[in-house]
XYZ file of C-alpha atoms in Angstrom:
634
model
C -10.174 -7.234 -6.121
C -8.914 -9.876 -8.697
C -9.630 -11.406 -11.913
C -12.587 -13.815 -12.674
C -13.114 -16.145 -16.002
C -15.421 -18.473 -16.895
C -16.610 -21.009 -19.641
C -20.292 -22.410 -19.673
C -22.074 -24.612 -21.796
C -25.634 -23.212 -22.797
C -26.731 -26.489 -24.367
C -25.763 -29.073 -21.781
C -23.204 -30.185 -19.405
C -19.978 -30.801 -21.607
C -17.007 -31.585 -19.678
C -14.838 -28.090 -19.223
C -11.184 -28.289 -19.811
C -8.976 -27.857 -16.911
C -5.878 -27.116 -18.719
C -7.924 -24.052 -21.146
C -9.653 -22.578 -17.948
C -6.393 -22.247 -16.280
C -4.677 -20.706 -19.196
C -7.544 -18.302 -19.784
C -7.177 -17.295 -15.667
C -3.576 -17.066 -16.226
C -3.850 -14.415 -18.882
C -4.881 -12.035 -15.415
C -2.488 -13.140 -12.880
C -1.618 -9.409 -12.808
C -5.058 -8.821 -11.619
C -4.779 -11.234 -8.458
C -1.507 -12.052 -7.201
C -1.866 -13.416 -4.268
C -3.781 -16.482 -5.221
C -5.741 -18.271 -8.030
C -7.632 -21.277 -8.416
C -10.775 -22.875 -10.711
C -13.235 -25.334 -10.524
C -15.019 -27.234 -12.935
C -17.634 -29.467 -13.268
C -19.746 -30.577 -16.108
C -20.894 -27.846 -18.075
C -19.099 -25.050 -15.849
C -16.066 -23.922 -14.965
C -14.631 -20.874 -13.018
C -11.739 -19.380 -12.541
C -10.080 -16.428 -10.267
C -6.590 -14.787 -9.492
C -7.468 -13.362 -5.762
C -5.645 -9.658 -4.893
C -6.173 -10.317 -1.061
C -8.030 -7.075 0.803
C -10.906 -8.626 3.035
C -11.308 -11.110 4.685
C -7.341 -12.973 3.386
C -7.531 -16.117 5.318
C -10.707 -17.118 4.076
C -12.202 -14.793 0.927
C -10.800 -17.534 -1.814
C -13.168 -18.018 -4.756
C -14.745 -19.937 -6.281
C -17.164 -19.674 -3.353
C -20.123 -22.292 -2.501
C -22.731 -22.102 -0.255
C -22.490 -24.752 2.201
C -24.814 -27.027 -0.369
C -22.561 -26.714 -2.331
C -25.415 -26.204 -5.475
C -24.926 -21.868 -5.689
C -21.224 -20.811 -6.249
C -20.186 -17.348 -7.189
C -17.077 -15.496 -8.773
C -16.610 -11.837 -8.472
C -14.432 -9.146 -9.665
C -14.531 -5.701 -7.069
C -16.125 -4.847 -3.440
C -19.077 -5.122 -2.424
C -19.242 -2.006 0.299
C -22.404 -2.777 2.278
C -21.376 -6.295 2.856
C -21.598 -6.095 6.465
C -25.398 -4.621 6.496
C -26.270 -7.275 4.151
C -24.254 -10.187 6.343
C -26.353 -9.290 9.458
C -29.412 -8.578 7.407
C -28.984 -12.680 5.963
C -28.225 -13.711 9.559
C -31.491 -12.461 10.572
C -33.226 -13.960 7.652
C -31.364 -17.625 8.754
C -28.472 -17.683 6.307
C -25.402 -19.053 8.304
C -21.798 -17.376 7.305
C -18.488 -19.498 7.204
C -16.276 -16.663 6.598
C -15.897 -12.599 7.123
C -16.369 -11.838 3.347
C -18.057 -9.777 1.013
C -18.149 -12.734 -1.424
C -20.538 -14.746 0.852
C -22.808 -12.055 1.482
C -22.994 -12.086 -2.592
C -23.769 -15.871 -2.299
C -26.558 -15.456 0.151
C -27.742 -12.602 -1.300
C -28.263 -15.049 -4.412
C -30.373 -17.255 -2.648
C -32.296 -14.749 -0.540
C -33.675 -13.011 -3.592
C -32.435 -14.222 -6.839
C -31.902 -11.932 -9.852
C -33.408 -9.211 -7.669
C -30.060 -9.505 -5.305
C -28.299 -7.024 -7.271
C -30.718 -4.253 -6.082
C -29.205 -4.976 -2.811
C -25.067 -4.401 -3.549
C -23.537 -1.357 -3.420
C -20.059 -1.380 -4.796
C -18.113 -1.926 -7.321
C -18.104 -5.281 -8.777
C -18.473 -7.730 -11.945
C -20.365 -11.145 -10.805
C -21.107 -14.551 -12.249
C -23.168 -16.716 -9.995
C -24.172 -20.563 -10.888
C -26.904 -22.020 -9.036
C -26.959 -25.718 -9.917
C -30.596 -26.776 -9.395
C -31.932 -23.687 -11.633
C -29.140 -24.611 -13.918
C -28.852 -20.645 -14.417
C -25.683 -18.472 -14.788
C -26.289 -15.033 -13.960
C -23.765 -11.948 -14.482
C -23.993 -8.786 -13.387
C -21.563 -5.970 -13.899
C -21.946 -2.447 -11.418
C -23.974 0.776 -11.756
C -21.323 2.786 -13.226
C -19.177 0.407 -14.648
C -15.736 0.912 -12.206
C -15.096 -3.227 -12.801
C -15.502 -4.623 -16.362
C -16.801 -7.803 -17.794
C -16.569 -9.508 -21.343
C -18.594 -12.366 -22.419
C -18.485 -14.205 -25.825
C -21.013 -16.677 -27.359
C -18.935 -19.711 -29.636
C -20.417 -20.928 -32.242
C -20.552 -24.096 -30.351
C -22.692 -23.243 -27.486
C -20.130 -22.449 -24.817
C -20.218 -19.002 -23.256
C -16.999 -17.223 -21.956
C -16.288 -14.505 -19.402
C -13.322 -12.536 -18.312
C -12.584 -9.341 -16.431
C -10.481 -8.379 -19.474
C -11.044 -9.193 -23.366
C -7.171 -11.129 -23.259
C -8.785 -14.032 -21.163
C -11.662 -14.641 -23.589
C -8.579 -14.007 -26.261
C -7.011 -17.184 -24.893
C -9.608 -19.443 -25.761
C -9.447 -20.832 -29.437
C -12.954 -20.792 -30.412
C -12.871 -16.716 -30.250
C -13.361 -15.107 -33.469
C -10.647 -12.263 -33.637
C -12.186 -10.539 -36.785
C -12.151 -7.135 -35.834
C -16.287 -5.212 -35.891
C -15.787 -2.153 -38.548
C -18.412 -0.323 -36.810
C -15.870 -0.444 -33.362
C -12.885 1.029 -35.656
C -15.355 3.681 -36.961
C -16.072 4.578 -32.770
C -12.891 4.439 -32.032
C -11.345 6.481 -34.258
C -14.418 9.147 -33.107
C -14.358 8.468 -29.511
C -11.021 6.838 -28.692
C -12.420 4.046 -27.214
C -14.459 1.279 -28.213
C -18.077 2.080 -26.772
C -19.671 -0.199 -24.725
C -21.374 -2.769 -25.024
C -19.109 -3.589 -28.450
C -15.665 -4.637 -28.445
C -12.717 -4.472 -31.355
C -13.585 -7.981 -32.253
C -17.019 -8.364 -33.753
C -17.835 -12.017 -31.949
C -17.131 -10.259 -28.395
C -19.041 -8.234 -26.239
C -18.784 -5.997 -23.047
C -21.559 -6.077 -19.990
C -22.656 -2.767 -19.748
C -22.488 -0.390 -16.688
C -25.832 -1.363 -14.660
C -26.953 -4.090 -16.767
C -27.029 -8.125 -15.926
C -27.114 -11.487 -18.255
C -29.214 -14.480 -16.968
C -28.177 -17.793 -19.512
C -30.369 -20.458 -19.017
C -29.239 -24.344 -19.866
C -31.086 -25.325 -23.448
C -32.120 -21.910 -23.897
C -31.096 -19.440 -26.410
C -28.966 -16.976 -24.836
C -30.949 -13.521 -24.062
C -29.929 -10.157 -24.457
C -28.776 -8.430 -21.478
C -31.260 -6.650 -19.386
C -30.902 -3.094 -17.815
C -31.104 -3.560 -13.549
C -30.308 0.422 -12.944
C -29.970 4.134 -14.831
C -29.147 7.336 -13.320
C -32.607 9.078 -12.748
C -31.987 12.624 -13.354
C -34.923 13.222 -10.899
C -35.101 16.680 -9.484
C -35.183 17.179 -6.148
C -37.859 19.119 -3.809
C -36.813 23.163 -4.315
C -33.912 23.529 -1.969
C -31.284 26.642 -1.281
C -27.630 26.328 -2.210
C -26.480 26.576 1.124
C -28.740 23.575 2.078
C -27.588 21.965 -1.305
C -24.284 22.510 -0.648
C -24.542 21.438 2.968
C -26.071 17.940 1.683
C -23.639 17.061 -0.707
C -20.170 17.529 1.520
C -22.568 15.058 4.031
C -23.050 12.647 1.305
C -19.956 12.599 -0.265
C -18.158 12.108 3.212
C -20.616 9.108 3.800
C -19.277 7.641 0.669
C -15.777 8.061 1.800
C -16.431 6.565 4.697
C -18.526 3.721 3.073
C -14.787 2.842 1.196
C -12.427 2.854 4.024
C -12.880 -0.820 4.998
C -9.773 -2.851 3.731
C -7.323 -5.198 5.319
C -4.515 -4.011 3.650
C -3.100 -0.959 3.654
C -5.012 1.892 2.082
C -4.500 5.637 0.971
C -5.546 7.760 -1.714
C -4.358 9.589 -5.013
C -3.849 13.105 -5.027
C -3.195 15.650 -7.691
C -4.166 18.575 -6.820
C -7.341 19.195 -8.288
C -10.986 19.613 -6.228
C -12.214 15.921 -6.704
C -8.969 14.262 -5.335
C -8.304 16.637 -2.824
C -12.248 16.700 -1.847
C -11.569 13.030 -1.335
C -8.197 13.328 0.734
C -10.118 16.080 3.090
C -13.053 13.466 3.845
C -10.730 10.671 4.450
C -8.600 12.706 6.793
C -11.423 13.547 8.786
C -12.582 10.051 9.339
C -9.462 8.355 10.008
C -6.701 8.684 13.049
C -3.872 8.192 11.095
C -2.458 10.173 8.582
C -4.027 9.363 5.352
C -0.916 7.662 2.820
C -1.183 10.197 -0.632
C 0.607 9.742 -3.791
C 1.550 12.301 -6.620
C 3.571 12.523 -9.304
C 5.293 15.374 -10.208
C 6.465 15.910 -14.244
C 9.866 17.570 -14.920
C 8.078 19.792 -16.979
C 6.325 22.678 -15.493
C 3.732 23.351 -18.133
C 2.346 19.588 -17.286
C 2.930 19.540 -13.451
C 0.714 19.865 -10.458
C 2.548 18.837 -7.486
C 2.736 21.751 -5.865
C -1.239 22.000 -6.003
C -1.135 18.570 -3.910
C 1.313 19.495 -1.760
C -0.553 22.136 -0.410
C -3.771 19.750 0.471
C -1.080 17.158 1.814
C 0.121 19.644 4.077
C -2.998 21.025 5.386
C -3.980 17.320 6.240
C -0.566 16.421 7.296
C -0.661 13.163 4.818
C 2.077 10.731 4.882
C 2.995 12.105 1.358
C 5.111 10.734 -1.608
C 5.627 11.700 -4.857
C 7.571 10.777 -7.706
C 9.142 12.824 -10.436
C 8.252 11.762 -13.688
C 9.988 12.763 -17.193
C 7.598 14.270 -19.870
C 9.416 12.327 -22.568
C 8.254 8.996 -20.812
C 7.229 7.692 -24.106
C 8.613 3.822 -23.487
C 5.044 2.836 -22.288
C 3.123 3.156 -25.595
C 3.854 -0.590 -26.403
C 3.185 -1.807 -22.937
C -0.083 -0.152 -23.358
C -1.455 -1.718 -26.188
C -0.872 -5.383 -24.333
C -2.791 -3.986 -21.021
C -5.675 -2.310 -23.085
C -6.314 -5.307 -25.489
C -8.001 -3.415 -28.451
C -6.897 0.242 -29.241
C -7.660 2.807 -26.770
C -6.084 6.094 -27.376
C -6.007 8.004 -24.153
C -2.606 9.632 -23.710
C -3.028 10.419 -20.283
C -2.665 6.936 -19.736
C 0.665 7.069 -19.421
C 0.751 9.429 -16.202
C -1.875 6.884 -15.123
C 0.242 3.932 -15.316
C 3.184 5.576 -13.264
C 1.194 6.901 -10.291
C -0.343 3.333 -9.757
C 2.986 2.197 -9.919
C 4.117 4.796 -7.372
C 0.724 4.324 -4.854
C 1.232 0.248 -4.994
C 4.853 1.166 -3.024
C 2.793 1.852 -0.348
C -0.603 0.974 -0.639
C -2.585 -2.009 -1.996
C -6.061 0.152 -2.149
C -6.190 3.663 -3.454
C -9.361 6.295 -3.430
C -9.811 8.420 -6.522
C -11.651 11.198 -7.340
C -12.955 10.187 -10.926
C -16.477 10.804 -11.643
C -16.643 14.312 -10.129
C -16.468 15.453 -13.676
C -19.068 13.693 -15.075
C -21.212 14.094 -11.784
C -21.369 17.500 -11.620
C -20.301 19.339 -14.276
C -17.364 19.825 -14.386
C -15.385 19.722 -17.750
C -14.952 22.832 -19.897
C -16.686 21.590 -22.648
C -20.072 21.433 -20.166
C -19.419 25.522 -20.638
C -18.500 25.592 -24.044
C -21.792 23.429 -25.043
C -24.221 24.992 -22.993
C -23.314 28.675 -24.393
C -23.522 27.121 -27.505
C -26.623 25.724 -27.239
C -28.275 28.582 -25.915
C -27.220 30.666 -29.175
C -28.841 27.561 -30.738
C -32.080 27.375 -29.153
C -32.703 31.000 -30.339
C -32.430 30.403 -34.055
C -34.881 27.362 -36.362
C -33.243 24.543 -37.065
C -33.882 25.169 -41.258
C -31.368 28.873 -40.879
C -28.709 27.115 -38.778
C -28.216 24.066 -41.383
C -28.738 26.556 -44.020
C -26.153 29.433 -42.739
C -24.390 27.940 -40.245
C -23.566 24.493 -42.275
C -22.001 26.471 -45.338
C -20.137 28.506 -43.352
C -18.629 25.715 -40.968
C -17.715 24.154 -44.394
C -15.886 26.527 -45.899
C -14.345 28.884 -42.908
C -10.703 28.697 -42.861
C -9.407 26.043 -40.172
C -7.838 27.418 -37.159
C -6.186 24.908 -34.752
C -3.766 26.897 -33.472
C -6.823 29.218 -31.362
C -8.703 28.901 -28.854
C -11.617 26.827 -29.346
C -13.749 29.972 -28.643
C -11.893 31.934 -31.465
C -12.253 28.596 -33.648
C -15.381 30.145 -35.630
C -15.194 26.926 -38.220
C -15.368 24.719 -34.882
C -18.423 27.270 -33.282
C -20.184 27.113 -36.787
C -20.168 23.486 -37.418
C -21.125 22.920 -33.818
C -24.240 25.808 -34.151
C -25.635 24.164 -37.394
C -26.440 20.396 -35.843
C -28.772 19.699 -32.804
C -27.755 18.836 -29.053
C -26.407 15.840 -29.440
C -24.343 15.610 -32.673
C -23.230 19.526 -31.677
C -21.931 17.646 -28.479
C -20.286 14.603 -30.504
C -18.758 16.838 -32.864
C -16.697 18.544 -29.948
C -15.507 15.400 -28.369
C -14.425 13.788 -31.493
C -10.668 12.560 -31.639
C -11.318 12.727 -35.585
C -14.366 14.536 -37.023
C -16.832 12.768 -39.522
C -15.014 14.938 -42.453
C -11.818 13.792 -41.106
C -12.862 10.021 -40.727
C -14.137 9.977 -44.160
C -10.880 10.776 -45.656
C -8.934 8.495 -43.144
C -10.602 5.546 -44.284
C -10.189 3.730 -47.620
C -13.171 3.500 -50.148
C -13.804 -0.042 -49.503
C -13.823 0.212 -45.382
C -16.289 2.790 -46.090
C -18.565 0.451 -47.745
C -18.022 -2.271 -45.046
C -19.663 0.388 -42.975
C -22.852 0.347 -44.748
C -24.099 3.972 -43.523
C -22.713 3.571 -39.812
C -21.598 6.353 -37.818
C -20.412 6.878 -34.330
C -22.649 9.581 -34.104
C -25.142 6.448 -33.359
C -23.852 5.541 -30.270
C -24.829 8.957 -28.715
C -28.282 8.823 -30.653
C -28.843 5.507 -29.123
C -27.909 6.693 -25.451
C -30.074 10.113 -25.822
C -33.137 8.153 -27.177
C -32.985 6.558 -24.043
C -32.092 9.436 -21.623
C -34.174 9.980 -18.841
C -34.007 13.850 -18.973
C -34.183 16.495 -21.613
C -32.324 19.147 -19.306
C -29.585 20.198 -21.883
C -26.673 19.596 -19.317
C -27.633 16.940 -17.618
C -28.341 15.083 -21.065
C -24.451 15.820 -22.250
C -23.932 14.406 -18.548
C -25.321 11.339 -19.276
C -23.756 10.685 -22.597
C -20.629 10.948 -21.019
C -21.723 8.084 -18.129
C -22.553 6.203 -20.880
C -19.326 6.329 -23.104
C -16.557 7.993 -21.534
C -16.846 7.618 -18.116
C -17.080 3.651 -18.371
C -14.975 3.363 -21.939
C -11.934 5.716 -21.416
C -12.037 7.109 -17.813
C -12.491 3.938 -15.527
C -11.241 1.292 -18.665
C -7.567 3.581 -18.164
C -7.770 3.193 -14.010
C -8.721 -0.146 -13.908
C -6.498 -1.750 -16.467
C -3.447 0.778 -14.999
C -3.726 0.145 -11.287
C -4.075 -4.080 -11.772
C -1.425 -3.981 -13.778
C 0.661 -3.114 -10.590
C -1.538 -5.333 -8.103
C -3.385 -2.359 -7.287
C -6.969 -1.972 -6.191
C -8.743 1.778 -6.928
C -12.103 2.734 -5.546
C -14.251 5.828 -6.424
C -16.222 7.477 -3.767
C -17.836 9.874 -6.260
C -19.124 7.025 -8.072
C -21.108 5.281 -5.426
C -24.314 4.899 -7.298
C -26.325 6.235 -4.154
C -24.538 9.371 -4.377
C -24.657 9.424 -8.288
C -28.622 9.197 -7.907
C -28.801 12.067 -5.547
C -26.569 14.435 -7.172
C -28.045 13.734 -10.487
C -31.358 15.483 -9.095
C -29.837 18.611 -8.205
C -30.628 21.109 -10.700
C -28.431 22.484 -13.225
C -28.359 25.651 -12.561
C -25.827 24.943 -9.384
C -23.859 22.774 -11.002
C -22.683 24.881 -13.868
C -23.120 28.746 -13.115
C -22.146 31.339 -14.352
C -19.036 29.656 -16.440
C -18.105 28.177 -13.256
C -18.174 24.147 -13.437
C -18.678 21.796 -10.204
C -19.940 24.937 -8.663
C -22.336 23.445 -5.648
C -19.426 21.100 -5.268
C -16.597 23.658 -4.456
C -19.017 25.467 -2.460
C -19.458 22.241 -0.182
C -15.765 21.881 -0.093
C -14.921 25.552 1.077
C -14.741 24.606 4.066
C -12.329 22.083 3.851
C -10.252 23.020 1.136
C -8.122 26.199 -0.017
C -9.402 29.222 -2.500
C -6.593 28.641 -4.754
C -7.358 24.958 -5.022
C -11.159 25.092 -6.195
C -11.301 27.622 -8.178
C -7.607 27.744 -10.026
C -7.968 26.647 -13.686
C -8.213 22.892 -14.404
C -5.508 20.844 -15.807
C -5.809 17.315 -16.262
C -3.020 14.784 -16.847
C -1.109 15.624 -20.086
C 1.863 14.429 -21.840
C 3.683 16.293 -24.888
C 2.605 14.702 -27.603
C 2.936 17.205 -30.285
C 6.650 17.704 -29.380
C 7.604 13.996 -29.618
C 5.800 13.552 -32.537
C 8.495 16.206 -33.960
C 11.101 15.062 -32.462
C 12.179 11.201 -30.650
C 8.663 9.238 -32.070
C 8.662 11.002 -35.231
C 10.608 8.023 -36.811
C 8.295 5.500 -35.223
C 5.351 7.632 -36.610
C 6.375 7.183 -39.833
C 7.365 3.680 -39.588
C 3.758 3.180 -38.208
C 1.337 5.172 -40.180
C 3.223 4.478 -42.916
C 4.715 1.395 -42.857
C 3.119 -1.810 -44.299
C 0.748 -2.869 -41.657
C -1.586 -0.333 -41.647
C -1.835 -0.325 -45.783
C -2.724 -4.376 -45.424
C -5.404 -3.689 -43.222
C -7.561 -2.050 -46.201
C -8.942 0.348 -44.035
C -7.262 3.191 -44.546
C -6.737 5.573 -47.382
C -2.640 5.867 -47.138
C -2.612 9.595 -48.696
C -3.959 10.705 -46.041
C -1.910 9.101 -43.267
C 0.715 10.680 -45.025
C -0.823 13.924 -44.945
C -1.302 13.949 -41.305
C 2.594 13.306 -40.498
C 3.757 15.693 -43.284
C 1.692 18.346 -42.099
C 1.932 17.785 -38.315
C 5.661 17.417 -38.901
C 6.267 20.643 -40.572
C 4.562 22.929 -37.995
C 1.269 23.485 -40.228
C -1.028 22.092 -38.002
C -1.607 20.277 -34.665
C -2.023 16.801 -35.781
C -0.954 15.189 -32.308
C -4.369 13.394 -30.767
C -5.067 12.182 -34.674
C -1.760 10.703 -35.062
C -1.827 9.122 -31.651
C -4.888 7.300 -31.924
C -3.660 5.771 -34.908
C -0.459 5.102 -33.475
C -2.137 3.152 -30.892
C -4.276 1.355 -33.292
C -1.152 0.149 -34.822
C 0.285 -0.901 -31.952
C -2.733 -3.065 -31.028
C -2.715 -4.908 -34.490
C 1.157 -6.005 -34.089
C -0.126 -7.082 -30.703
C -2.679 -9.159 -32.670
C 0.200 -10.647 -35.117
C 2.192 -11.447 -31.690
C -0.693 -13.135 -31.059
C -2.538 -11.202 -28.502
C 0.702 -11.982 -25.725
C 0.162 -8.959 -23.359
């Protein structure tokens, strides 16, 4: 695990600078720790900060084949590494050290581009190979490690595992995209492949960039999609059955480390799923980590304590305060644009916790997006089938007017919320699905921003993204489609960006088991109908799990990390709300319509309505542009 940057000159072999690499691989000494180094030479330079876990005599990068000609740095693990190292023995290749980075080398010049077929892991990879005078990039199925790249307007290319590293070099262009502020204030996040600044760009989840010397640079390529194939007809209890065996293969596939490893656990069926399987593969007790919030109405400690003690886990959990509000400026310098995830916060502190004791931690994100299990899966599918039963011409027509002018209800229920349920009924699949998932709602966003942003949009809407992703889809199942607009967006844009930018911050390497792209394939074929069943989400997954883990814990009502926002927006931030959304910053920008903002505080202030996740993201789009007048200094 570690930080990688790079700088490479697409028209010819310029001499790199020393002194800028090193700054630009400074910017993530967070990231790797333990040891950092570059190399240049004309026309390329690397650099790496190294967060030691295989192989730590001998794993240092920038690593060369023994030629000298291929040399490769990489961001993640590469799980299979040992299948692949005896798999290159046999084919001749000779190995120097005990790492996963020289399978990745070998792998290189075994098979070329087609090497990333072969990797299973997590990872973000640039590879030079001298005599083809080729860089090629490659960033993992799902997206766990991330990679930014920049073209200058002078030819040189730039990499980073995180957008501050390109940020360090002076030829970056830091004017900001409109059409990312327009996503962001939908989504929270800035969608891949875009970034805040229009001259940047991210490496998607599953796609790889080959740059050629003298040759225009190309657009990335995709190398891998989830299928969405269905499986051969099989029973649940076969089903079910098959998936606890796969998942505990994956487990297993992510216990190799050098360092001490353990897992996070909060209660809920994918964590605790994940505990269970490593407990049953490993003689020691498996280290766990919770936090616990002062505040019962946010916390789920006891939920983990009851998996810790049925696996007699070396346990430890912290006790954090709900009011733990001190972070939101030391998030906008990890994040680097604005990302407006609250539950970032809880995030933050149990890496901090689990890096006591551990330098590699198992999750259990991606069960969600896997297999159904978010309660707006429920809410969209009964929706759509109430939509499928009526022509598209009667629901614009009735359903449209009446979404428009029903009273707003915030305060309900979402099912009570008939404005919500009629807006939702009178658009299609997708924008039905976008509508319920947006931070701010097109209505909303058109009123946020000022007359003249709105013109620098030219027509654009987030709603595009999702367009762009369905178009693509390779199902029309109405589930599994929603399922893959959320592996597209905000599985790889809010879930994994808040993990992996929270747990290097503290040194801290995270893997995902239920991300393994082997087992993401598989489940993906599994029908719908036992994934979400009647109203019951992850349902062929808790039915796997009954074996191993208590009633009470599958099948009690989900609750995610949370933090009060609508209370301190009331009460300790409400001065810092107004100092932010309606201070002077914001009303330079141009881009927002200042009536409003004040709107949303007066309102939310006064009890009228629930203005919390609005105000927040633009509190935290504030607090990224006076990171920007800082200059960017994390």
């Amino acid at each position: 695990m570690c930080g990688i940057v790079g700088i490479f000159d697409t028209r010819g072999a310029r001499p790199i600078d020393p002194a800028l690499l090193k700054r630009m691989n400074e910017t993530q000494h967070h990231r790797g720790p333990d040891e950092g180094d570059i190399y240049t030479e004309p026309g390329v330079g690397f650099g790496h900060r190294r967060l030691s876990v295989i192989d730590l005599a001998a794993g240092q990068q920038p690593m060369f084949n023994a030629a000298g000609d291929v040399g490769v740095v990489f961001n993640g693990e590469i799980y299979n590494y040992r299948e692949l190292t005896a798999e290159l023995q046999g084919m001749g290749y000779a190995f120097r050290t005990n790492s996963d980075t020289e399978a990745i080398v070998h792998a290189w010049e075994a098979w070329g581009e087609d090497c990333v077929h072969r990797l299973r892991g997590m990872f973000a990879i640039a590879i030079w190979d001298r005599n083809k005078r080729t860089m090629f990039m490659a960033r993992d199925h799902m997206g766990v490690k991330p990679f930014f790249y920049a073209l200058l307007p002078d030819g040189m290319f730039i990499f980073g595992s995180e957008l501050k590293s390109l940020r360090a070099h002076p030829g970056l262009s830091r004017e900001i995209d409109p059409t990312a502020v327009e996503d962001y204030f939908a989504y929270g996040y800035v969608p891949e492949p875009k970034t805040i600044y229009g001259a940047a760009r991210k490496l998607a989840p599953g796609w790889c960039l080959t740059v050629r010397v003298g040759q225009p640079v190309p657009q990335p390529r995709q190398y891998w999609d989830v299928p969405f194939k269905l499986h051969e007809k099989m029973t649940e209890q076969d089903a079910a059955g098959e998936l606890a065996a796969r998942v505990r293969e994956a487990v297993q596939s992510q216990l190799k480390a050098d360092v001490p490893l353990g897992a996070f656990l909060s209660g809920g069926v994918d964590s605790s799923a994940v505990v269970a399987m490593m407990a049953n593969l490993t003689d020691e007790p498996v280290n766990t980590c919770s936090i616990a919030f002062n505040d019962k109405a946010f916390d789920e400690s006891e939920y983990a304590g009851v998996v810790a003690a049925q696996y007699k886990t070396n346990h430890h959990v912290e006790t954090v305060d709900t009011d733990d509000y001190a972070l939101l400026d030391t998030l906008a310098g990890l994040y680097d644009e604005p990302y407006a995830d609250s539950s970032a916060i809880p995030t933050y502190r149990v890496c901090q916790l689990a890096r006591k004791r551990v330098t590699v931690a198992l999750s259990g994100d991606g069960g969600d997006e896997n297999l159904a299990g978010y309660r707006r899966y429920r809410l969209t599918m009964a929706e759509d089938a109430v939509r499928s039963k009526i022509p598209s011409s009667l629901r614009r027509g009735v359903f449209g007017p009446l979404g428009k002018y029903y009273p707003k209800a915030d305060w309900a229920p979402r099912v009570f919320r008939a404005k919500t349920t009629f807006e939702s009924l009178a658009r299609d699949l997708v924008e039905g699905y976008f509508h319920g998932v947006s931070i701010m709602s097109d209505a909303m966003r058109a009123r946020l921003f000022s007359d003249g942003f709105r013109l620098r949009l030219q027509g654009y809407r987030a709603l595009d993204v999702m367009r762009g992703h369905a178009a693509k889809a390779p199902t029309d199942d109405p589930l599994s489609l929603i399922q893959y607009l959320d592996m597209k967006t905000y599985l790889p844009g809010d879930i994994l960006t808040k993990v992996d930018r929270a747990s290097m911050a503290h040194a801290l390497e995270v893997r995902v088991p239920l991300l393994d792209h082997q087992l993401v394939e598989w489940i993906s074929g599994l029908s719908s109908s036992i994934k979400l069943k009647n109203g019951e989400g992850k349902y062929i997954f808790k039915k796997s799990m009954e074996r191993h883990l208590p009633h009470d814990i599958l099948y009690r009502r989900k609750q995610g990390f949370a933090v009060p926002l609508a209370a301190w927006f009331r009460g300790p931030l409400r001065q810092r709300v107004r100092e932010s959304l309606l201070g002077p910053e914001l009303a330079a920008t141009g881009i927002f319509n200042t009536a409003f903002l004040r709107e949303l505080v007066e309102q939310h202030e006064s009890g009228r309505r629930d203005y919390s996740a609005p105000i927040w993201t633009v509190l935290m789009f504030e607090a990224f542009l006076r990171k920007e007048l800082e200059g960017g200094a994390a």
